[in-house]
Tab-separated table of C-alpha atoms in Angstrom:
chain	number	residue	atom	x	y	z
A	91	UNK	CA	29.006	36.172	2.282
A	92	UNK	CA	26.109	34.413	3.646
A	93	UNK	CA	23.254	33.557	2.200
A	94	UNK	CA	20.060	31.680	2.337
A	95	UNK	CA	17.832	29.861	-0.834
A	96	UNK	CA	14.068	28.656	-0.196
A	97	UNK	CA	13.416	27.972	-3.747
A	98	UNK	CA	9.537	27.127	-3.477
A	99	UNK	CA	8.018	30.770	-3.071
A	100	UNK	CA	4.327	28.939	-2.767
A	101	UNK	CA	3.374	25.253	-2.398
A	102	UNK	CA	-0.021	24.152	-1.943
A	103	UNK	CA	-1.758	21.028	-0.565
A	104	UNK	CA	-4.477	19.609	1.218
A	105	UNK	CA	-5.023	19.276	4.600
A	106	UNK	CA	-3.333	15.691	5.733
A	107	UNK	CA	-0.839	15.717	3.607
A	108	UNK	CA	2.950	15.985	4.005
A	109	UNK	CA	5.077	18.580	2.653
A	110	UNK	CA	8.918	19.626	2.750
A	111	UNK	CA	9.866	22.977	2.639
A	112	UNK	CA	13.621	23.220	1.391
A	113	UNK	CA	16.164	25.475	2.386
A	114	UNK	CA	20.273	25.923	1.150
A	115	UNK	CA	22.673	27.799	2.678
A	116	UNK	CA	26.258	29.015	2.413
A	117	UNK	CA	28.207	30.402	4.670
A	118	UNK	CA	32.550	30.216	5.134
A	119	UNK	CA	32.014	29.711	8.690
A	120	UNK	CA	32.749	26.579	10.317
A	121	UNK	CA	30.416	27.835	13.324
A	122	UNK	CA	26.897	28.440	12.818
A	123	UNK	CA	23.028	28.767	13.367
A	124	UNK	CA	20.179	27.834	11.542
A	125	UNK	CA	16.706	28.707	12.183
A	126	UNK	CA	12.906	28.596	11.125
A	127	UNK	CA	10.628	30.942	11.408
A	128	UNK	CA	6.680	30.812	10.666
A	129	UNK	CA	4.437	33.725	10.390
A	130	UNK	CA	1.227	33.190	10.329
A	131	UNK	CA	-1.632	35.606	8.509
A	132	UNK	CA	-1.617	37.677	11.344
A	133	UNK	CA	1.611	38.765	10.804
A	134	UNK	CA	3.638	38.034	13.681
A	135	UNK	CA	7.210	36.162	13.475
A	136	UNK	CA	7.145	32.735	15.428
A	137	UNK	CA	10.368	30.941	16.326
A	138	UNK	CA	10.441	27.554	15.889
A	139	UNK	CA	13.227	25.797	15.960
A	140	UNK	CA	17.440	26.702	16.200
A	141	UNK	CA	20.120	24.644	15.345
A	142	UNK	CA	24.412	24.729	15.243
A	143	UNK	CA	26.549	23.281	12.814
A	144	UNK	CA	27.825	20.369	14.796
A	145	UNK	CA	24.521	18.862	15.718
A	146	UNK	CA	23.756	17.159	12.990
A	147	UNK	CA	21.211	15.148	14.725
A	148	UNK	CA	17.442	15.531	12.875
A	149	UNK	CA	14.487	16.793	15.165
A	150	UNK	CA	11.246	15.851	15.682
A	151	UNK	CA	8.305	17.864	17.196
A	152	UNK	CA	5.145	16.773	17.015
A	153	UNK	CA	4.073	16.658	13.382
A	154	UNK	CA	7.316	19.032	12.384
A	155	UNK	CA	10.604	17.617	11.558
A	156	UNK	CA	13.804	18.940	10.388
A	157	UNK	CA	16.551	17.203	8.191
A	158	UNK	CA	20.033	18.852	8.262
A	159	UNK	CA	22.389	17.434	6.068
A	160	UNK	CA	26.103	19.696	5.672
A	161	UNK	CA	26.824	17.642	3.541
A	162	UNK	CA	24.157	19.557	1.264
A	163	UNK	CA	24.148	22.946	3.124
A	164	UNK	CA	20.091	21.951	3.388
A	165	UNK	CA	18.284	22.278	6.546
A	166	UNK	CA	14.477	20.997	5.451
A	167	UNK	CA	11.746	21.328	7.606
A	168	UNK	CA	8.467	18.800	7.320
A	169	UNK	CA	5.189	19.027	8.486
A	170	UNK	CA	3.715	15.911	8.927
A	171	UNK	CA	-0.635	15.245	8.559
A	172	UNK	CA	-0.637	19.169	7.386
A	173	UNK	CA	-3.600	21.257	8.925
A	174	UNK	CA	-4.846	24.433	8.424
A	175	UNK	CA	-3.562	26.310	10.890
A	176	UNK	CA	-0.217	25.381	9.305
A	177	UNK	CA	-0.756	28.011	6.655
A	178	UNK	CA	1.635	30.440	7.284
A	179	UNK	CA	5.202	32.078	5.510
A	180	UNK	CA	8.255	29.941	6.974
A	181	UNK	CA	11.045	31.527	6.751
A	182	UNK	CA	14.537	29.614	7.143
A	183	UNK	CA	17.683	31.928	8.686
A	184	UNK	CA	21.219	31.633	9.003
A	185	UNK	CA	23.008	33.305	11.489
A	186	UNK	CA	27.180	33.095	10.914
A	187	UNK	CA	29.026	32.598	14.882
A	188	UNK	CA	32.579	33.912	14.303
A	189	UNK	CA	30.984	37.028	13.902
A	190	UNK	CA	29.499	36.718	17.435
A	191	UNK	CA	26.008	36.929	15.393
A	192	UNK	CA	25.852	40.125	15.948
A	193	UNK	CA	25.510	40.790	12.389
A	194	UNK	CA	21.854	39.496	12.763
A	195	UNK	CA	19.904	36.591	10.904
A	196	UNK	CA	20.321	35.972	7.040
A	197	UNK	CA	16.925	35.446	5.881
A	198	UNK	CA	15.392	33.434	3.268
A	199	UNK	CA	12.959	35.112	1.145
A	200	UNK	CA	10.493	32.767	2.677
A	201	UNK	CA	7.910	29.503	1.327
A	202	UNK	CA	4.322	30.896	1.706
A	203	UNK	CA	2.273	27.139	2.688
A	204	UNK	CA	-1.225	27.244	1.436
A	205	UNK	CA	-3.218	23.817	3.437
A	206	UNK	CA	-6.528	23.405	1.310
A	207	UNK	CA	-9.364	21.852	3.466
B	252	UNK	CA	4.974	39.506	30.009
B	253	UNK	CA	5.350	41.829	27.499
B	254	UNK	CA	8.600	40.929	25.455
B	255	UNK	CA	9.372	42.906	22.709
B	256	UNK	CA	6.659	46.014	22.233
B	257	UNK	CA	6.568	47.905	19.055
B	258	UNK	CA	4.761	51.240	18.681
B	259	UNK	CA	3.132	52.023	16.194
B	260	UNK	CA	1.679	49.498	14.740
B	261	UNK	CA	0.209	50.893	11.982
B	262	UNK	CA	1.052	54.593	10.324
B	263	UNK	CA	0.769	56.542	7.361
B	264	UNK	CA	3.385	59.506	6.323
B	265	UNK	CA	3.708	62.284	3.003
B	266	UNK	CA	7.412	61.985	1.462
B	267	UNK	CA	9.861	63.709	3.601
B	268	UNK	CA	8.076	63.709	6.706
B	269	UNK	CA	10.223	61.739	9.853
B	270	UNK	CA	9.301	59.535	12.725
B	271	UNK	CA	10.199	57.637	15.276
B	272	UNK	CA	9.684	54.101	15.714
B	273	UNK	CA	9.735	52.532	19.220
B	274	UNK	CA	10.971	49.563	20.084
B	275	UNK	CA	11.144	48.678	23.744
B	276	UNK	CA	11.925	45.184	25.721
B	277	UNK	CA	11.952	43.985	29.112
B	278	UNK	CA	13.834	40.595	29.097
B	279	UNK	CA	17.276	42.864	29.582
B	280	UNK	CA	18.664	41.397	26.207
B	281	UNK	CA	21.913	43.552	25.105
B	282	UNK	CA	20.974	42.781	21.521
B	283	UNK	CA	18.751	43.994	19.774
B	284	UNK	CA	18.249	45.105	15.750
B	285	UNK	CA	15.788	46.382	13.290
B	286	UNK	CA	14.390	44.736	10.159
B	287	UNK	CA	12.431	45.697	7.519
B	288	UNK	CA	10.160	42.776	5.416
B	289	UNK	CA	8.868	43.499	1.896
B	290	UNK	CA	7.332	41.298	-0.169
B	291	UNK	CA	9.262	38.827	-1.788
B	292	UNK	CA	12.731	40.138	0.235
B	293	UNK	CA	12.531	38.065	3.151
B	294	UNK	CA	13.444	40.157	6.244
B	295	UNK	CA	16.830	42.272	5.723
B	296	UNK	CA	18.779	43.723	8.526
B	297	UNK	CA	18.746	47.746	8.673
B	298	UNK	CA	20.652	48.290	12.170
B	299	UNK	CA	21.614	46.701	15.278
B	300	UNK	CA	23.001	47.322	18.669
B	301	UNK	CA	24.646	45.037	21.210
B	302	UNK	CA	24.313	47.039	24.199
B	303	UNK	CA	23.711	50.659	25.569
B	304	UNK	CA	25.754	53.129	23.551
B	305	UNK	CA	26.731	50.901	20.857
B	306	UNK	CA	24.801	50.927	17.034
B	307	UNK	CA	25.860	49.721	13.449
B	308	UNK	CA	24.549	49.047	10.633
B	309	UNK	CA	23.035	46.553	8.804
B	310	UNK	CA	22.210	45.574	5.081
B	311	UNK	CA	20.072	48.707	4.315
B	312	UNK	CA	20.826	51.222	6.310
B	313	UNK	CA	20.585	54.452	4.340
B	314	UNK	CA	17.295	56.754	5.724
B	315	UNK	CA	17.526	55.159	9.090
B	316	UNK	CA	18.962	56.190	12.131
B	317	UNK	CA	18.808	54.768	15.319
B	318	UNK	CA	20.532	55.239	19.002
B	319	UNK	CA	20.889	53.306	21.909
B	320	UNK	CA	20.641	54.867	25.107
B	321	UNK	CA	19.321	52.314	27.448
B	322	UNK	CA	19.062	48.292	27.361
B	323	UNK	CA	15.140	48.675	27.340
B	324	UNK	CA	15.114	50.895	24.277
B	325	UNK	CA	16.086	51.202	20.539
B	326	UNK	CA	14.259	53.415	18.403
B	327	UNK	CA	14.670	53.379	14.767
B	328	UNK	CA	14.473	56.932	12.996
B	329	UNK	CA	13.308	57.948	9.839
B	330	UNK	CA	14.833	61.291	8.833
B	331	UNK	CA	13.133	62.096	5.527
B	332	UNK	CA	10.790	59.807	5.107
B	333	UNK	CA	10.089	58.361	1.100
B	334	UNK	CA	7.520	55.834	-1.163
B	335	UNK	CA	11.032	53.243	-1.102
B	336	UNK	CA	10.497	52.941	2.852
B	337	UNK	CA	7.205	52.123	2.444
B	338	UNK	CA	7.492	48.092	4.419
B	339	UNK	CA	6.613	46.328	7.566
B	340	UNK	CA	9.518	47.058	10.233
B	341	UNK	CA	10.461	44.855	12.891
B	342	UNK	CA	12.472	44.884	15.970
B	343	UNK	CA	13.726	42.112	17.697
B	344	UNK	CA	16.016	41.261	20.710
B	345	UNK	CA	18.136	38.617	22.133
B	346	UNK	CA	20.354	37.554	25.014
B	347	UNK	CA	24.163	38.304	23.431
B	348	UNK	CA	25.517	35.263	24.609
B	349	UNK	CA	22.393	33.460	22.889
B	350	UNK	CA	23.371	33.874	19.737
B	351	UNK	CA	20.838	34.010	16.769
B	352	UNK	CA	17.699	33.054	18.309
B	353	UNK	CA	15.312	36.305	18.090
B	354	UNK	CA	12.477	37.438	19.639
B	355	UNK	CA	10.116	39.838	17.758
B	356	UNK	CA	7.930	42.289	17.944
B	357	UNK	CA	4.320	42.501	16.277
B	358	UNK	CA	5.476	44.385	13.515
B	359	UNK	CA	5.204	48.019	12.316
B	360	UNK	CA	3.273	48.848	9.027
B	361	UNK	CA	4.587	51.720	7.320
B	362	UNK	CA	3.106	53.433	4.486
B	363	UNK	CA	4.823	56.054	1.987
B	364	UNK	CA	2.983	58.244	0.067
């Protein structure tokens, strides 16, 4: 079965500085997507970035990047020069292909990012 | 554009009382599914549908009912409502052939008593 670890339930830093937000999978498939999600205080669910097993390739947007390694199931995400407006729940998500996804995302139980001014 | 609309956003119920969530979109996505966030949970799946006529279930699906009639619309139903319900629902949709990437609605914030 599939399933999806972000181990830090809280992390908290002050504006500027970097931070990692870690996320493991599993999954049997040899075919499949991984996603983040942020959702800010007002509640709403924000994609941000999607991803498929055989693009390895990190991305870089803006101050966000994201490291996926198979080699660790991981797919980290980074915010780089954190701001306030950053503060938000991030959920990761896997989503499993042979099954056509139409079983839906696996989510993480999601990192909530406190920036300090 | 309006994307994915969710109705209510916000409602209160006694224990064994039933309603009806709406959940409508206008990007003609055959997919489209039903979550339910609670704290520390993450978002698990309660139903989905990938196209008029056809439903299943998800991860939690017991108390829930939904149907499918048109693309536009899937409603999720709550036959006898209890506290354990009690959770912010959301509904989400996607083009089939897209697979994975989800686009939500604002979120409905059901309360239990």
């Amino acid at each position: 079965a599939q399933k999806v670890t972000q181990a830090q339930t809280e992390i908290s830093v002050v504006e500027k500085e970097d931070v990692t937000l870690d996320c493991v999978y599993e999954t049997r498939d040899t075919t499949y997507y991984l996603f983040w999600y942020k959702q800010p205080p007002s509640g709403e669910l924000v994609f941000l970035i999607r991803r498929n097993s055989f693009d390895e390739q990190n991305e870089i947007s803006g101050r966000y990047s994201w490291n996926f390694q198979k080699s660790t199931s991981s797919f980290n995400f980074t915010i780089t020069a954190s701001q306030v407006v950053d503060s938000a729940v991030y959920f990761c998500a896997l989503s499993e292909a042979g099954r056509g996804g139409a079983d839906g995302l696996t989510f993480g139980k999601g990192t909530h990012l406190i920036i300090q001014p | 554009n309006a994307g994915v609309t969710q109705t209510p956003k916000f409602q209160v119920l006694k224990t064994g009382q039933s309603m009806t969530l709406q959940c409508a979109q206008d990007m003609n996505h055959e997919y489209m599914s039903w979550y339910r966030q609670d704290p520390g949970m993450g978002l698990r799946l309660i139903h989905y549908s990938v196209g008029a006529g056809i439903t299943d279930q998800g991860e939690v699906p017991n108390g829930y009912n939904v149907s499918r009639s048109t693309t536009e619309d899937f409603p999720l139903r709550l036959l006898s409502a209890a506290p354990s319900q009690t959770s912010v629902y959301f509904c989400a949709s996607s083009p089939f052939e897209n697979t994975g990437e989800l686009f939500f609605g604002e979120g409905s914030r059901l309360t239990v008593l």
